[in-house]
Coordinates of C-alpha atoms in Angstrom, one line a residue:
Chain A
M56 CA 17.9 17.1 -7.1
G57 CA 18.5 13.4 -6.6
R58 CA 17.5 11.2 -3.7
Y59 CA 18.2 12.7 -0.2
E60 CA 17.8 10.5 2.9
I61 CA 17.1 11.8 6.4
R62 CA 16.6 9.8 9.5
F63 CA 15.1 11.4 12.6
S64 CA 16.2 9.4 15.7
G65 CA 15.9 9.7 19.5
S66 CA 13.8 8.0 22.1
G67 CA 10.1 7.2 21.9
G68 CA 7.9 10.1 22.9
Q69 CA 10.2 12.9 21.6
G70 CA 7.8 13.4 18.6
L71 CA 10.2 12.3 16.0
I72 CA 7.7 10.4 13.9
L73 CA 5.6 13.6 13.8
A74 CA 8.7 15.5 12.9
G75 CA 9.3 13.2 9.9
V76 CA 5.7 13.5 8.8
I77 CA 5.8 17.3 9.0
F78 CA 9.1 17.6 7.0
A79 CA 7.8 15.1 4.4
E80 CA 4.5 17.2 4.1
A81 CA 6.5 20.4 3.7
A82 CA 8.4 18.8 0.8
A83 CA 5.4 16.9 -0.8
I84 CA 2.5 19.3 -0.3
Y85 CA 4.1 22.8 0.0
E86 CA 7.3 22.4 -2.0
G87 CA 5.9 20.2 -4.6
I88 CA 8.7 17.6 -4.7
N89 CA 8.4 13.9 -4.0
A90 CA 8.7 12.7 -0.5
V91 CA 8.3 9.3 1.3
Q92 CA 8.1 8.9 5.1
S93 CA 8.3 5.6 6.9
Q94 CA 8.8 4.5 10.5
S95 CA 9.3 1.3 12.4
Y96 CA 6.3 -0.1 14.2
G97 CA 6.1 -2.7 16.9
P98 CA 8.1 -3.1 20.1
E99 CA 11.1 -1.4 18.5
A100 CA 9.1 1.8 18.2
R101 CA 8.3 2.0 21.9
G102 CA 10.9 3.6 24.2
G103 CA 14.5 2.8 23.4
A104 CA 15.7 4.1 20.1
S105 CA 12.9 5.4 17.8
K106 CA 13.3 6.4 14.2
S107 CA 11.4 8.1 11.4
E108 CA 12.7 8.3 7.9
V109 CA 12.1 10.8 5.1
I110 CA 13.4 10.6 1.6
I111 CA 13.0 13.5 -0.7
S112 CA 13.7 13.6 -4.5
D113 CA 12.7 15.3 -7.7
E114 CA 12.4 11.9 -9.2
T115 CA 10.1 9.0 -8.3
I116 CA 11.1 7.4 -5.1
N117 CA 10.8 3.6 -5.5
Y118 CA 12.7 2.1 -2.6
P119 CA 11.1 3.6 0.5
K120 CA 13.7 2.8 3.1
A121 CA 16.8 4.8 4.0
T122 CA 20.0 2.8 3.5
N123 CA 22.6 5.5 2.6
I124 CA 21.7 8.4 4.8
D125 CA 22.6 12.0 4.0
L126 CA 21.5 13.4 7.3
L127 CA 21.1 11.6 10.6
L128 CA 19.5 13.5 13.6
A129 CA 20.2 11.9 16.9
L130 CA 18.7 13.3 20.1
T131 CA 20.0 10.5 22.3
Q132 CA 23.3 8.7 22.7
E133 CA 21.5 5.3 22.3
S134 CA 20.0 6.3 18.9
C135 CA 23.3 7.8 17.8
N136 CA 25.1 4.6 18.6
K137 CA 22.4 2.4 16.9
Y138 CA 22.1 4.3 13.7
Y139 CA 25.3 6.2 12.8
K140 CA 26.6 3.2 10.7
D141 CA 23.9 3.9 8.1
L142 CA 25.3 7.4 7.4
K143 CA 26.9 7.7 4.0
E144 CA 30.5 8.9 3.5
G145 CA 30.5 12.7 3.7
G146 CA 27.0 12.7 5.3
I147 CA 26.0 14.9 8.2
L148 CA 25.5 13.8 11.8
L149 CA 23.3 16.3 13.7
V150 CA 23.3 15.7 17.4
D151 CA 21.9 17.2 20.6
E152 CA 25.1 18.4 22.2
D153 CA 23.9 17.8 25.8
F154 CA 22.6 14.3 25.2
V155 CA 25.1 12.9 22.7
T156 CA 28.5 13.4 24.2
E157 CA 30.4 10.5 22.6
I158 CA 30.6 11.1 18.9
P159 CA 31.3 7.9 17.0
E160 CA 34.3 8.2 14.6
G161 CA 33.6 8.2 10.9
N162 CA 33.9 10.0 7.6
Y163 CA 31.0 12.5 8.1
R164 CA 30.5 16.0 9.2
V165 CA 29.2 16.5 12.8
I166 CA 27.0 19.4 13.8
K167 CA 26.3 19.8 17.5
L168 CA 23.4 21.9 18.7
P169 CA 21.7 22.3 22.0
I170 CA 18.3 21.3 20.6
I171 CA 16.5 20.2 23.7
R172 CA 18.0 23.0 25.9
A173 CA 16.9 25.6 23.3
A174 CA 13.4 24.3 23.4
Q175 CA 13.4 24.4 27.2
E176 CA 15.1 27.8 27.8
K177 CA 14.3 29.8 24.7
V178 CA 10.8 28.6 24.0
G179 CA 10.0 27.5 27.5
K180 CA 8.7 24.1 26.5
A181 CA 10.9 21.0 26.2
F182 CA 8.2 19.3 24.0
V183 CA 8.9 21.5 21.1
A184 CA 12.4 20.1 20.7
N185 CA 11.1 18.2 17.7
I186 CA 10.1 21.4 16.0
V187 CA 13.5 23.0 16.9
A188 CA 15.1 20.0 15.2
I189 CA 12.9 20.5 12.1
G190 CA 14.2 24.1 12.0
A191 CA 17.8 22.9 12.1
I192 CA 17.2 20.3 9.5
T193 CA 15.6 22.8 7.2
A194 CA 18.7 25.0 7.3
I195 CA 21.0 22.0 6.8
V196 CA 19.2 20.3 4.0
G197 CA 18.5 23.5 2.1
K198 CA 16.2 21.8 -0.4
V199 CA 12.9 22.6 1.2
S200 CA 12.1 26.3 1.9
Y201 CA 11.6 27.7 5.3
E202 CA 8.2 29.0 4.2
S203 CA 7.1 25.5 3.2
V204 CA 8.2 24.0 6.4
E205 CA 6.5 26.7 8.5
K206 CA 3.2 26.0 6.7
A207 CA 3.6 22.3 7.3
V208 CA 4.3 22.9 11.0
L209 CA 1.3 25.2 11.4
S210 CA -1.1 22.7 9.7
R211 CA -0.1 20.0 12.2
V212 CA 0.3 21.6 15.6
P213 CA -2.7 22.0 18.0
K214 CA -4.6 25.3 18.0
G215 CA -3.2 27.8 20.4
T216 CA 0.4 26.6 20.1
E217 CA 1.1 28.2 16.7
E218 CA 3.3 31.0 18.0
L219 CA 5.3 28.7 20.3
N220 CA 6.0 26.4 17.4
K221 CA 6.9 29.2 15.0
L222 CA 9.4 30.4 17.6
A223 CA 10.8 26.9 18.0
L224 CA 11.2 26.4 14.2
Q225 CA 13.0 29.8 13.9
I226 CA 15.4 29.1 16.8
G227 CA 16.4 25.8 15.3
Y228 CA 16.8 27.2 11.9
E229 CA 19.0 30.1 13.0
M230 CA 21.2 27.9 15.3
A231 CA 21.9 25.6 12.4
K232 CA 22.2 28.3 9.8
E233 CA 25.0 29.8 11.8
K234 CA 26.9 26.5 11.8
V235 CA 26.2 25.7 8.2
T236 CA 27.4 29.1 6.8
R237 CA 30.4 29.4 9.1
Chain B
M255 CA -9.3 23.6 -9.9
A256 CA -6.0 22.1 -9.0
R257 CA -5.9 18.6 -7.6
Q258 CA -5.5 18.4 -3.8
V259 CA -2.1 17.2 -2.8
K260 CA -1.7 15.1 0.3
L261 CA 0.9 13.0 2.1
F262 CA -1.0 9.8 2.6
Q263 CA -0.3 6.3 4.0
G264 CA -1.2 3.5 1.6
N265 CA -3.9 2.5 4.0
E266 CA -5.4 6.1 3.9
A267 CA -5.2 6.2 0.1
C268 CA -7.1 2.9 0.0
A269 CA -9.9 4.3 2.2
Y270 CA -10.2 7.5 0.2
G271 CA -10.1 5.5 -3.1
A272 CA -13.0 3.5 -1.8
L273 CA -15.0 6.6 -1.0
Y274 CA -14.2 8.0 -4.5
A275 CA -15.6 4.8 -6.0
G276 CA -18.8 5.3 -4.0
C277 CA -18.3 2.9 -1.1
S278 CA -21.0 3.7 1.4
F279 CA -20.6 0.8 3.8
F280 CA -17.7 -0.6 5.7
A281 CA -17.7 -3.3 8.3
G282 CA -14.6 -4.5 10.0
Y283 CA -12.7 -5.7 13.0
P284 CA -9.5 -3.5 13.1
I285 CA -6.2 -5.4 13.0
T286 CA -2.6 -4.3 12.4
P287 CA -1.4 -3.4 9.8
S288 CA -4.7 -2.6 8.2
T289 CA -6.3 -0.5 11.0
E290 CA -5.9 2.9 9.3
V291 CA -8.3 1.8 6.5
A292 CA -11.0 1.3 9.2
E293 CA -10.0 4.5 11.0
V294 CA -10.5 6.7 7.9
M295 CA -13.7 4.9 7.0
A296 CA -15.1 5.4 10.6
K297 CA -14.3 9.1 10.3
E298 CA -15.5 9.8 6.8
L299 CA -18.5 7.5 6.1
P300 CA -20.9 9.1 8.6
K301 CA -20.1 12.5 7.2
R302 CA -21.1 11.3 3.7
G303 CA -24.3 9.6 4.7
G304 CA -22.7 6.1 4.7
A305 CA -22.3 3.7 7.6
F306 CA -19.4 2.2 9.5
M307 CA -19.9 -0.8 11.6
Q308 CA -17.3 -2.3 14.0
M309 CA -18.3 -6.0 14.1
E310 CA -17.6 -8.6 16.7
D311 CA -15.1 -10.4 14.4
E312 CA -13.9 -10.8 10.9
I313 CA -16.4 -13.5 9.9
A314 CA -19.3 -11.2 10.8
S315 CA -17.6 -8.2 9.0
M316 CA -17.5 -10.2 5.8
A317 CA -21.2 -11.3 6.3
A318 CA -22.2 -7.6 6.9
I319 CA -20.6 -6.3 3.7
I320 CA -22.3 -9.0 1.7
G321 CA -25.7 -8.0 3.2
A322 CA -25.0 -4.3 2.6
S323 CA -24.1 -5.0 -1.0
L324 CA -27.3 -7.0 -1.6
A325 CA -29.1 -3.9 -0.3
G326 CA -27.3 -1.8 -3.0
A327 CA -24.4 -0.3 -1.1
K328 CA -20.9 -0.6 -2.5
S329 CA -19.2 -2.3 0.5
M330 CA -15.7 -3.0 1.8
T331 CA -13.9 -4.6 4.7
A332 CA -10.2 -4.5 5.6
T333 CA -8.1 -7.0 7.5
S334 CA -4.7 -8.6 7.9
G335 CA -3.1 -11.9 8.9
P336 CA -5.5 -14.2 10.8
G337 CA -8.3 -11.9 10.0
F338 CA -8.0 -12.8 6.4
S339 CA -8.2 -16.5 7.2
L340 CA -11.5 -15.8 9.1
K341 CA -13.0 -14.0 6.0
Q342 CA -12.5 -17.0 3.8
E343 CA -15.8 -18.8 4.3
N344 CA -17.9 -15.8 3.4
I345 CA -15.6 -14.8 0.5
G346 CA -16.8 -18.1 -1.0
F347 CA -20.4 -17.2 -0.2
A348 CA -20.0 -13.9 -2.0
A349 CA -18.4 -15.7 -5.0
I350 CA -21.2 -18.3 -5.4
A351 CA -24.0 -15.8 -4.6
E352 CA -22.4 -13.3 -7.0
V353 CA -22.3 -10.4 -4.5
P354 CA -20.0 -7.5 -5.4
C355 CA -17.7 -6.5 -2.5
V356 CA -14.1 -5.5 -1.8
V357 CA -11.8 -7.1 0.7
V358 CA -8.6 -5.4 1.6
N359 CA -5.8 -7.5 2.9
V360 CA -2.8 -5.6 4.2
M361 CA -0.3 -8.4 4.3
R362 CA 1.8 -9.0 7.4
G363 CA 4.3 -11.8 8.3
G364 CA 3.9 -15.4 9.3
P365 CA 1.2 -18.0 9.6
S366 CA -1.4 -17.6 12.5
T367 CA -0.7 -14.4 14.4
G368 CA 2.8 -14.4 13.0
V369 CA 4.5 -11.0 13.0
P370 CA 1.7 -8.5 13.3
T371 CA 3.8 -5.4 12.6
G372 CA 6.1 -6.8 9.9
P373 CA 5.5 -6.9 6.2
G374 CA 4.7 -10.1 4.3
Q375 CA 3.5 -11.4 0.9
S376 CA 2.7 -14.9 2.1
D377 CA -1.1 -14.6 1.7
I378 CA -0.9 -14.3 -2.1
M379 CA -2.0 -17.9 -2.7
Q380 CA -4.6 -17.6 -0.1
C381 CA -6.1 -14.7 -2.0
R382 CA -6.6 -17.2 -4.9
W383 CA -7.4 -20.4 -3.0
G384 CA -8.3 -19.4 0.5
T385 CA -11.9 -20.3 0.3
H386 CA -12.9 -23.8 -0.8
G387 CA -14.3 -24.9 -4.1
D388 CA -13.8 -23.8 -7.7
H389 CA -14.6 -20.2 -7.2
P390 CA -13.8 -17.1 -9.3
I391 CA -11.8 -14.4 -7.7
I392 CA -10.0 -11.2 -8.6
T393 CA -7.0 -9.9 -6.7
I394 CA -5.4 -6.4 -7.2
T395 CA -1.8 -5.7 -6.1
P396 CA -0.9 -2.0 -6.0
A397 CA 2.5 -0.8 -4.8
Y398 CA 2.5 3.1 -4.7
V399 CA 0.2 5.3 -2.7
Q400 CA -1.2 7.0 -5.7
E401 CA -1.7 3.6 -7.3
I402 CA -3.5 2.2 -4.2
F403 CA -6.1 5.0 -4.6
S404 CA -6.8 4.4 -8.3
E405 CA -6.5 0.6 -8.0
T406 CA -9.1 0.6 -5.2
V407 CA -11.4 2.5 -7.5
R408 CA -10.7 -0.2 -10.1
A409 CA -11.3 -3.0 -7.6
F410 CA -14.8 -1.6 -6.9
N411 CA -15.4 -1.3 -10.7
L412 CA -14.5 -4.9 -11.3
A413 CA -16.6 -6.1 -8.3
E414 CA -19.6 -4.2 -9.7
K415 CA -19.1 -5.2 -13.3
Y416 CA -18.5 -8.9 -12.7
R417 CA -20.7 -9.3 -9.5
N418 CA -17.7 -10.8 -7.7
P419 CA -15.6 -10.3 -4.6
V420 CA -12.4 -8.5 -5.3
I421 CA -9.4 -8.6 -3.0
I422 CA -6.9 -5.8 -2.8
A423 CA -3.6 -7.2 -1.4
F424 CA -0.7 -5.0 -0.5
D425 CA 2.0 -5.4 2.2
E426 CA 2.6 -3.5 5.5
I427 CA 5.5 -1.5 3.9
V428 CA 3.2 0.0 1.2
G429 CA 0.2 0.2 3.6
H430 CA 2.1 2.2 6.3
M431 CA 4.5 4.4 4.3
R432 CA 3.5 7.9 3.5
E433 CA 3.9 9.3 0.0
R434 CA 2.8 12.2 -2.1
I435 CA -0.6 11.8 -3.7
E436 CA -2.7 14.0 -6.0
I437 CA -6.3 13.3 -5.3
P438 CA -8.2 12.8 -8.6
E439 CA -11.1 15.2 -9.2
P440 CA -14.6 13.7 -9.3
G441 CA -15.2 12.3 -12.8
E442 CA -11.5 12.0 -13.5
L443 CA -11.5 8.2 -12.8
E444 CA -14.2 6.0 -14.2
V445 CA -16.7 4.7 -11.7
I446 CA -18.8 1.7 -12.6
D447 CA -22.1 0.7 -11.0
R448 CA -23.7 -2.7 -11.1
K449 CA -26.1 -3.5 -13.9
K450 CA -29.7 -3.5 -12.7
P451 CA -32.6 -5.5 -14.1
D452 CA -34.7 -4.0 -16.9
V453 CA -37.7 -6.3 -16.0
P454 CA -40.3 -5.8 -13.4
P455 CA -40.0 -7.8 -10.0
E456 CA -42.5 -10.5 -11.1
E457 CA -40.4 -11.3 -14.1
Y458 CA -37.0 -11.1 -12.4
F459 CA -34.7 -14.1 -11.9
P460 CA -31.6 -13.2 -9.9
Y461 CA -29.4 -15.7 -11.6
D462 CA -30.8 -15.5 -15.1
S463 CA -27.8 -15.9 -17.5
S464 CA -29.8 -16.3 -20.7
K465 CA -28.6 -12.8 -21.8
G466 CA -25.0 -13.2 -20.7
D467 CA -22.7 -14.6 -18.0
I468 CA -23.3 -11.7 -15.6
P469 CA -26.9 -11.5 -14.6
P470 CA -28.3 -8.1 -13.8
M471 CA -28.5 -7.5 -10.0
A472 CA -31.5 -6.1 -8.2
N473 CA -31.0 -4.3 -4.9
F474 CA -33.2 -5.5 -2.0
F475 CA -35.8 -2.9 -0.8
E476 CA -36.5 -1.8 -4.3
G477 CA -39.4 -4.1 -4.8
Y478 CA -37.4 -7.2 -5.9
R479 CA -37.2 -10.1 -3.5
Y480 CA -35.1 -13.2 -4.1
H481 CA -33.4 -16.1 -2.3
V482 CA -29.7 -15.9 -1.6
T483 CA -27.8 -19.0 -0.6
G484 CA -24.4 -20.5 -0.5
L485 CA -25.8 -23.7 -1.9
N486 CA -25.6 -24.3 -5.7
H487 CA -28.8 -22.8 -7.1
D488 CA -30.8 -22.3 -10.2
R489 CA -31.8 -19.0 -11.8
T490 CA -34.3 -18.4 -9.0
G491 CA -31.6 -18.5 -6.3
F492 CA -33.2 -21.6 -4.7
P493 CA -31.0 -24.7 -4.0
I494 CA -30.9 -27.4 -6.6
N495 CA -29.8 -31.0 -6.7
A496 CA -29.5 -31.2 -10.5
C497 CA -25.9 -32.0 -10.9
E498 CA -25.7 -31.1 -14.6
L499 CA -26.9 -27.6 -13.7
V500 CA -24.3 -27.3 -11.0
H501 CA -21.6 -28.0 -13.5
I502 CA -23.0 -25.5 -16.0
E503 CA -23.4 -22.8 -13.3
E504 CA -19.9 -23.3 -11.9
E505 CA -18.4 -23.1 -15.3
R506 CA -20.3 -19.9 -15.9
L507 CA -18.9 -18.4 -12.7
L508 CA -15.3 -19.1 -13.8
R509 CA -16.0 -18.0 -17.4
K510 CA -17.4 -14.7 -16.1
I511 CA -13.9 -13.8 -15.0
Y512 CA -11.6 -15.8 -17.3
A513 CA -13.4 -15.0 -20.6
N514 CA -12.9 -11.4 -19.6
R515 CA -9.3 -11.7 -18.4
D516 CA -8.0 -9.1 -20.8
D517 CA -10.3 -6.5 -19.2
I518 CA -9.1 -7.6 -15.7
V519 CA -5.4 -8.4 -16.1
K520 CA -3.2 -5.3 -15.8
N521 CA 0.6 -5.0 -15.6
D522 CA 3.2 -2.3 -15.3
E523 CA 5.9 -3.3 -17.8
Y524 CA 9.2 -1.4 -17.3
M525 CA 12.2 -1.6 -19.6
L526 CA 11.2 -5.1 -20.9
D527 CA 11.7 -4.5 -24.6
D528 CA 15.4 -5.3 -24.7
A529 CA 15.7 -7.0 -21.3
E530 CA 17.9 -10.1 -21.0
V531 CA 16.7 -10.7 -17.5
A532 CA 13.3 -9.9 -16.2
V533 CA 12.1 -9.4 -12.6
F534 CA 8.6 -10.4 -11.7
A535 CA 7.6 -8.5 -8.6
Y536 CA 4.7 -6.8 -6.9
G537 CA 4.0 -4.6 -3.9
A538 CA 7.1 -3.5 -1.9
C539 CA 9.2 -5.9 -3.9
G540 CA 7.9 -4.3 -7.1
R541 CA 9.2 -0.9 -5.9
S542 CA 12.6 -2.4 -5.0
A543 CA 12.7 -4.1 -8.4
R544 CA 12.1 -0.9 -10.2
E545 CA 14.9 0.7 -8.4
A546 CA 17.1 -2.3 -9.2
V547 CA 16.2 -1.9 -12.9
D548 CA 17.3 1.8 -12.8
M549 CA 20.6 0.9 -11.1
A550 CA 21.3 -1.9 -13.5
R551 CA 20.6 0.2 -16.6
K552 CA 23.1 2.8 -15.3
E553 CA 25.7 0.0 -15.3
G554 CA 24.6 -1.1 -18.8
I555 CA 22.9 -4.3 -17.6
K556 CA 19.7 -5.0 -19.6
I557 CA 17.0 -5.9 -17.1
G558 CA 13.3 -5.1 -17.0
L559 CA 10.3 -5.5 -14.7
L560 CA 6.9 -7.1 -15.0
R561 CA 4.9 -5.8 -12.2
P562 CA 1.3 -7.2 -12.0
L563 CA -1.4 -4.9 -10.8
T564 CA -3.8 -7.8 -11.2
M565 CA -2.4 -11.0 -9.6
W566 CA -5.6 -13.1 -10.0
P567 CA -6.4 -13.9 -12.7
F568 CA -2.7 -14.5 -13.2
P569 CA -0.9 -12.8 -16.1
D570 CA -0.2 -16.3 -17.6
R571 CA 0.2 -15.3 -21.2
E572 CA 2.4 -12.3 -20.4
V573 CA 4.7 -14.5 -18.3
E574 CA 5.0 -17.1 -21.0
A575 CA 5.8 -14.5 -23.7
L576 CA 8.4 -13.1 -21.4
A577 CA 10.0 -16.5 -20.7
E578 CA 10.4 -17.0 -24.4
R579 CA 12.7 -14.0 -24.8
V580 CA 14.7 -13.6 -21.6
K581 CA 17.4 -15.7 -20.1
A582 CA 15.9 -15.7 -16.6
I583 CA 13.1 -14.3 -14.5
I584 CA 13.9 -13.3 -11.0
V585 CA 11.0 -13.5 -8.5
P586 CA 11.6 -11.5 -5.2
E587 CA 8.9 -12.2 -2.6
L588 CA 8.3 -11.5 1.1
S589 CA 7.5 -15.2 1.6
L590 CA 9.4 -18.4 1.3
G591 CA 8.3 -18.8 -2.3
Q592 CA 4.7 -18.7 -3.4
I593 CA 4.0 -16.7 -6.5
I594 CA 7.2 -18.1 -8.0
L595 CA 5.3 -21.4 -8.5
E596 CA 2.9 -19.6 -10.8
V597 CA 5.7 -18.0 -12.7
E598 CA 7.3 -21.4 -13.1
R599 CA 4.0 -23.0 -14.2
C600 CA 3.4 -20.3 -16.8
S601 CA 7.0 -20.0 -18.1
K602 CA 6.8 -23.7 -19.1
G603 CA 10.5 -24.3 -18.7
K604 CA 11.4 -21.8 -21.4
C605 CA 13.8 -19.8 -19.2
R606 CA 15.5 -20.0 -15.8
I607 CA 13.5 -18.9 -12.8
D608 CA 15.2 -17.8 -9.6
G609 CA 13.6 -16.6 -6.4
I610 CA 14.7 -14.2 -3.6
F611 CA 12.8 -15.0 -0.4
R612 CA 12.8 -13.0 2.8
V613 CA 10.5 -13.2 5.9
D614 CA 12.6 -11.4 8.5
G615 CA 10.5 -8.3 8.5
E616 CA 12.8 -6.3 6.3
P617 CA 12.2 -5.5 2.6
I618 CA 14.2 -7.1 -0.2
S619 CA 16.5 -4.3 -1.2
P620 CA 17.3 -3.2 -4.8
F621 CA 20.9 -4.4 -4.1
Q622 CA 19.8 -7.9 -3.4
I623 CA 17.9 -8.0 -6.6
L624 CA 20.8 -6.6 -8.6
D625 CA 23.2 -9.2 -7.1
K626 CA 20.9 -12.0 -8.2
V627 CA 20.6 -10.5 -11.7
K628 CA 24.4 -10.5 -12.0
E629 CA 24.6 -14.0 -10.7
V630 CA 22.3 -15.3 -13.5
L631 CA 23.6 -13.2 -16.4

């Protein structure tokens, strides 16, 4: 497997930096492949559009920044507008269907999922939207196993929230799996 | 037992590398983008019987690690930007008093407060010449998270072996990015401790170089008492006015490092054997350059990379040898052109030298390097 670039984007506070760290840990620690995670610091990282990048590869990852993105997650319209230009041709744009209503035109595949609504209605907690998103990304990327991702999630979430997060991951995974295999 | 695998930031790897090397004292004044080094040390040192002190400023932090080292503790501080400027006076003190210690500088942008959250490489000359006087210094420049861990261990080893301050300099990109790391088992990496005196306290002279350029070092509170000063001194440690002795001692301080440069200089050489163009790069730029080499090779373009892991003493002979056999050396830097001056000096006009300079907070990309290579070929 060559270099695969993922950018998690949304607004500050949606837990996207943690989502990136968890997915990178799933790849690096539990799946045993190389992974690099980075994020923007400073004023740009607060409120507005926030991003976290993960690159996975079987080979050494030298350049740590995403420039030719395979998969872009956008949970807000603002982040979608700001970052879609970095998507590579034939890449995947994964959006929250309630919050990203204007899909920019381009040569990529769009997957729309009710990520935040699923967190709210099916898990009962909007704050697990980032974990729902990780579930969806796991199904779409297909290079890091569900088991590895679940282990990474459980090692990072607060005690007492394990079941909630496992459910969130599963819901995200199943929603996306249906779209990917269809 | 299998090695532990982690996803660490460069800053975290630096802190854990220091602990592996036996660092038991950290004093600092947290500053972006180096703060995570202090955070890990604050969490881990008390658990291991060490001490963490948050000081009132960077000057005091530097003084504290010198004191702790004299008492026998392997000591470290970490800083960035203006904090590194404040450390300079006492880095000179550590150099003349020959006190082993490690100073981490996670480089950010700009002079003064500059760009606190952005990456930079514009302190690289300050690492060499930041403190006044003809002082010896070692500077280590790792670029990968795994490498930051092992190079931090090496930094402590060099500090202890040569009784000298060692600076570890890497940029914000490398300090903050998270990467897979396998934690070496105890005993896997060499750990060097300072050479202690083999004479009783009454016969001990702290700066006795009669048996070699690096005098054995006694720890305070072990029965040995001696004077430590920033003034030029004789073998007893007391100040002197004998100018001939000042000359002899200052030459010894430099010789201590430069006569052993082969033990200290370390480079990662990549695809240089048949290279027509070479890139000289370190830190985040070194990572981009390695990517650029791979991209170029796929296109059949023969380029290679000289990536110094020790920047000071400078790999002068390696650069000169390279300049003799390539058409050009490209120097990408997150500054407006600093280390390129050393590359120019050491290449002695034997090949073309071109720089790529960037200080807008973004890394120099492999594409930028590749474009420059194509331009000079």
